[in-house]
Short mmCIF file of C-alpha atoms in Angstrom, two decimals:
data_model
loop_
_atom_site.label_atom_id
_atom_site.label_comp_id
_atom_site.label_asym_id
_atom_site.label_seq_id
_atom_site.Cartn_x
_atom_site.Cartn_y
_atom_site.Cartn_z
CA MET A 178 124.78 67.18 73.78
CA GLY A 179 127.48 67.70 70.59
CA VAL A 180 124.15 70.67 69.49
CA ALA A 181 126.05 74.27 68.75
CA ILE A 182 125.49 76.82 70.74
CA ARG A 183 123.01 79.97 69.53
CA VAL A 184 123.71 83.59 70.08
CA ILE A 185 119.93 84.90 70.55
CA PRO A 186 120.33 89.07 70.90
CA CYS A 187 117.36 90.35 72.76
CA LEU A 188 114.53 92.74 71.60
CA ASP A 189 112.33 94.35 74.37
CA VAL A 190 110.16 95.76 73.05
CA ASP A 191 107.52 99.17 74.15
CA ALA A 192 105.27 101.09 72.42
CA GLY A 193 107.11 100.43 68.79
CA ARG A 194 110.95 101.41 70.54
CA VAL A 195 113.63 99.22 72.17
CA VAL A 196 113.78 98.81 75.61
CA LYS A 197 116.16 97.54 77.85
CA GLY A 198 115.47 97.88 82.18
CA VAL A 199 117.06 97.34 85.35
CA LYS A 200 115.30 93.68 86.26
CA PHE A 201 112.69 94.75 84.13
CA GLN A 202 112.76 97.97 86.01
CA GLY A 203 113.67 101.67 84.58
CA LEU A 204 113.55 100.99 80.93
CA ARG A 205 115.25 102.72 78.76
CA ASP A 206 115.44 102.93 75.39
CA ALA A 207 117.95 102.04 72.98
CA GLY A 208 116.39 101.56 69.67
CA ASP A 209 115.00 100.71 66.10
CA PRO A 210 113.56 97.25 66.41
CA VAL A 211 113.91 97.18 62.25
CA GLU A 212 117.49 98.98 61.97
CA LEU A 213 118.23 97.23 65.07
CA ALA A 214 117.10 93.80 64.27
CA GLN A 215 119.19 94.26 60.40
CA ARG A 216 121.98 94.66 61.88
CA TYR A 217 122.37 92.33 64.05
CA ASP A 218 121.64 90.59 61.41
CA HIS A 219 124.80 91.02 60.49
CA GLY A 220 126.79 91.29 62.65
CA GLY A 221 126.54 86.73 63.43
CA ALA A 222 123.12 86.44 65.22
CA ASP A 223 121.73 82.82 64.96
CA GLU A 224 118.39 84.27 66.20
CA LEU A 225 116.49 87.20 67.36
CA THR A 226 113.88 87.41 69.99
CA PHE A 227 111.46 90.01 70.44
CA LEU A 228 109.29 90.97 73.78
CA ASP A 229 106.83 92.95 74.24
CA VAL A 230 108.10 94.13 77.46
CA THR A 231 104.18 95.73 77.92
CA ALA A 232 101.62 93.87 76.03
CA SER A 233 100.36 90.97 79.79
CA SER A 234 100.78 93.94 81.93
CA GLY A 235 98.87 95.80 79.38
CA ASN A 236 96.21 93.41 78.31
CA ARG A 237 97.24 94.14 75.26
CA GLU A 238 98.64 92.11 71.69
CA THR A 239 102.32 91.73 70.86
CA THR A 240 102.63 95.38 68.76
CA PHE A 241 102.47 92.92 64.95
CA ASP A 242 103.08 95.98 62.38
CA VAL A 243 106.61 96.06 64.00
CA VAL A 244 107.13 92.49 63.92
CA ALA A 245 106.13 92.24 60.32
CA ARG A 246 108.43 94.59 59.65
CA THR A 247 111.06 93.93 61.41
CA ALA A 248 110.49 90.25 59.53
CA GLU A 249 111.08 91.01 56.62
CA GLU A 250 114.55 92.89 57.25
CA ILE A 251 115.74 89.12 57.94
CA PHE A 252 116.78 85.95 57.72
CA ILE A 253 117.56 84.51 61.15
CA PRO A 254 114.67 82.83 62.78
CA LEU A 255 112.45 85.07 64.90
CA THR A 256 110.42 84.68 68.69
CA VAL A 257 107.97 87.30 68.62
CA GLY A 258 106.83 87.46 72.82
CA GLY A 259 104.77 88.81 74.98
CA GLY A 260 100.47 89.47 74.89
CA VAL A 261 100.10 86.27 73.50
CA ARG A 262 97.41 84.02 74.82
CA GLY A 263 96.43 81.34 71.99
CA VAL A 264 96.14 80.22 69.55
CA ALA A 265 95.01 82.65 67.12
CA GLU A 266 97.54 85.11 68.35
CA VAL A 267 100.02 82.60 67.15
CA ASP A 268 98.41 82.24 63.55
CA LYS A 269 98.24 85.94 63.63
CA LEU A 270 102.27 86.18 64.34
CA LEU A 271 103.55 83.35 62.25
CA ARG A 272 101.56 84.98 59.22
CA PHE A 273 103.32 88.09 60.21
CA GLY A 274 106.52 86.38 59.30
CA ALA A 275 107.20 85.25 63.16
CA ASP A 276 109.51 82.03 62.43
CA LYS A 277 108.82 81.23 66.75
CA ALA A 278 105.21 81.64 69.13
CA SER A 279 106.84 82.78 73.24
CA ILE A 280 104.16 82.53 75.95
CA ASN A 281 104.15 82.91 79.25
CA THR A 282 101.97 84.96 81.66
CA ALA A 283 99.12 82.94 79.61
CA ALA A 284 100.14 79.91 80.22
CA VAL A 285 100.36 80.07 84.03
CA ALA A 286 97.29 81.14 83.92
CA ARG A 287 96.23 78.20 81.83
CA PRO A 288 98.89 75.17 81.25
CA GLU A 289 96.69 73.47 79.07
CA VAL A 290 96.73 76.26 76.27
CA ILE A 291 100.79 74.45 75.46
CA ASP A 292 98.84 71.18 74.63
CA GLU A 293 96.23 73.85 72.31
CA ILE A 294 99.41 75.64 70.50
CA THR A 295 101.08 73.25 69.90
CA ARG A 296 98.74 70.31 68.84
CA GLN A 297 97.99 73.23 66.36
CA PHE A 298 101.54 74.16 65.18
CA GLY A 299 103.73 71.99 66.15
CA SER A 300 106.99 72.10 68.95
CA GLN A 301 108.77 73.33 67.37
CA VAL A 302 107.46 77.27 66.90
CA LEU A 303 105.84 77.35 71.02
CA VAL A 304 108.79 78.25 72.86
CA LEU A 305 107.61 79.08 77.74
CA SER A 306 109.59 82.59 78.80
CA VAL A 307 109.83 81.29 82.47
CA ASP A 308 110.97 84.79 84.84
CA ALA A 309 112.03 82.74 87.33
CA ARG A 310 113.16 84.43 90.56
CA ARG A 311 114.96 83.67 94.34
CA THR A 312 111.42 83.16 96.21
CA ARG A 313 111.36 85.92 99.41
CA GLY A 314 109.13 86.73 102.10
CA ASP A 315 106.97 84.01 103.08
CA VAL A 316 107.06 82.79 99.73
CA VAL A 317 108.34 79.12 99.74
CA THR A 318 109.12 76.92 96.63
CA PRO A 319 111.02 73.36 97.03
CA SER A 320 114.07 74.77 94.07
CA GLY A 321 113.33 78.34 96.18
CA PHE A 322 113.07 79.72 92.47
CA GLU A 323 109.37 80.91 91.77
CA VAL A 324 107.43 81.85 89.09
CA THR A 325 106.75 85.41 88.69
CA THR A 326 104.42 86.83 84.91
CA HIS A 327 102.78 90.00 83.93
CA GLY A 328 106.76 90.76 83.79
CA GLY A 329 108.77 89.20 86.39
CA ARG A 330 105.79 92.18 88.75
CA GLN A 331 103.86 90.03 90.27
CA GLY A 332 105.19 86.82 91.78
CA THR A 333 102.08 83.03 91.70
CA GLY A 334 104.14 81.28 94.13
CA ILE A 335 104.49 78.11 92.18
CA ASP A 336 107.59 75.88 92.12
CA ALA A 337 109.75 77.31 88.54
CA VAL A 338 112.13 73.84 87.92
CA ALA A 339 108.73 71.85 88.39
CA TRP A 340 106.48 74.36 85.98
CA ALA A 341 109.24 74.12 83.16
CA ARG A 342 109.14 70.36 84.08
CA GLU A 343 105.88 70.24 83.62
CA ALA A 344 105.67 72.45 80.62
CA ALA A 345 108.53 70.20 78.37
CA ASP A 346 105.82 67.02 79.22
CA ARG A 347 103.32 69.13 77.46
CA GLY A 348 105.27 69.34 74.60
CA VAL A 349 106.94 73.18 74.94
CA GLY A 350 109.45 72.93 72.06
CA GLU A 351 112.25 75.42 74.70
CA ILE A 352 112.04 77.11 77.72
CA LEU A 353 113.68 80.02 77.98
CA LEU A 354 115.33 80.63 81.27
CA ASN A 355 115.08 84.10 82.31
CA SER A 356 116.35 85.41 85.78
CA ILE A 357 114.42 87.78 87.29
CA ASP A 358 117.57 88.97 89.40
CA ALA A 359 119.87 89.05 87.29
CA ASP A 360 117.90 90.54 83.98
CA GLY A 361 120.26 93.91 83.75
CA THR A 362 122.61 93.97 85.98
CA LYS A 363 125.90 92.63 84.26
CA GLN A 364 126.42 90.17 86.99
CA GLY A 365 126.60 87.17 84.63
CA PHE A 366 123.73 84.83 84.72
CA ASP A 367 122.07 82.54 87.14
CA LEU A 368 123.97 79.31 87.34
CA GLU A 369 122.20 77.55 90.31
CA LEU A 370 118.66 78.11 88.16
CA ILE A 371 120.20 77.08 84.37
CA ARG A 372 121.46 74.04 86.53
CA LEU A 373 118.82 72.98 87.97
CA VAL A 374 116.47 73.21 84.81
CA ARG A 375 118.94 71.87 83.18
CA ALA A 376 118.81 68.71 85.38
CA ALA A 377 114.55 69.13 84.95
CA VAL A 378 113.59 69.06 81.16
CA ARG A 379 115.25 67.07 78.20
CA VAL A 380 114.08 70.01 75.63
CA PRO A 381 116.86 72.41 74.66
CA ILE A 382 116.63 75.86 77.68
CA ILE A 383 117.84 79.86 76.46
CA ALA A 384 119.47 81.01 79.56
CA SER A 385 118.74 84.89 79.74
CA GLY A 386 118.97 87.19 82.07
CA GLY A 387 121.85 89.20 83.85
CA ALA A 388 124.82 89.45 81.07
CA GLY A 389 127.25 92.22 80.53
CA GLU A 390 130.42 90.80 79.36
CA PRO A 391 131.65 88.45 77.47
CA ALA A 392 133.42 86.24 80.74
CA HIS A 393 130.49 86.03 81.33
CA PHE A 394 128.53 83.49 78.43
CA PRO A 395 131.01 80.37 78.22
CA PRO A 396 129.66 79.05 82.01
CA ALA A 397 126.29 79.51 81.22
CA VAL A 398 126.85 76.80 77.96
CA ALA A 399 128.96 75.39 81.29
CA ALA A 400 126.07 75.09 82.98
CA GLY A 401 123.89 73.37 80.61
CA ALA A 402 122.22 76.11 78.23
CA ASP A 403 122.01 75.15 74.89
CA ALA A 404 121.47 79.01 73.48
CA VAL A 405 122.24 82.42 75.39
CA LEU A 406 120.08 85.42 75.39
CA ALA A 407 121.22 88.97 76.02
CA ALA A 408 120.45 92.47 75.79
CA SER A 409 122.44 94.96 77.43
CA VAL A 410 125.36 93.80 76.50
CA PHE A 411 124.17 93.77 72.65
CA HIS A 412 122.87 97.21 72.50
CA PHE A 413 124.98 99.07 74.01
CA GLY A 414 128.01 97.67 73.57
CA PRO A 415 130.93 97.01 70.73
CA ASP A 416 130.02 96.30 67.18
CA ASP A 417 131.21 93.88 67.10
CA ALA A 418 129.28 92.26 70.68
CA ILE A 419 127.87 88.86 68.67
CA ALA A 420 131.88 87.93 67.56
CA GLN A 421 133.28 88.78 70.73
CA VAL A 422 130.03 86.32 72.66
CA LYS A 423 131.11 83.23 70.26
CA THR A 424 134.58 83.73 69.95
CA ALA A 425 134.99 83.75 74.20
CA ILE A 426 132.30 80.70 74.00
CA ARG A 427 134.05 78.49 71.22
CA GLN A 428 138.01 79.34 73.27
CA ALA A 429 136.04 78.00 75.95
CA GLY A 430 136.12 74.26 74.24
CA PHE A 431 131.92 74.79 73.27
CA GLU A 432 130.85 74.54 69.27
CA VAL A 433 129.86 77.39 68.69
CA ARG A 434 126.60 79.11 65.65
#
């Protein structure tokens, strides 16, 4: 590809505070979003992703005031997701300082919303967040992965790889590929999931879910990720965690920003 890999800290925000759980459950406080955003901006992050983790399940809008305060304090691109239902929310987020919007639940419910948003604002502003988990029980999909919604709480029976392909065909600019099974476990990314989606789409893939140490990041890049996103390893790790991750990726032979 020849494109420099991006390292992206993720702020999972609930009621105005950054939180972190395991497999989207048992959230614990990780700090103030504006303070953390500043820290990551200064620490060498290439972008920042801000996800209002209970907006869809709580059926409410993203906390726009926190987005605005965060955007004012940083100089790197900011992606915001959680509770984005359509053109109106994307328009509002962009006016409040976001550079990109991330959509998940609303796009699964009505895929045409992808066309509407990209027609209005261009592909570059829309990130499809795919919260994928391995199928369980009597759910069967061709890839062995299904899409979940509402912050990983609801299975859909929709094949995750086929959904990523459809969304890319509809015009999303990037895919934020989050493994629900790996989320918060600190055991490493789900490499099989990354490989399957990489084989299906040409748009950039942001790998998410499972990073626990710098050594976990290069395999995700080798599997096909164009960017790597994490939360725990940055929130609760050393102050130079971003630099350590970039060093690990560079030492594995990949170009980083």
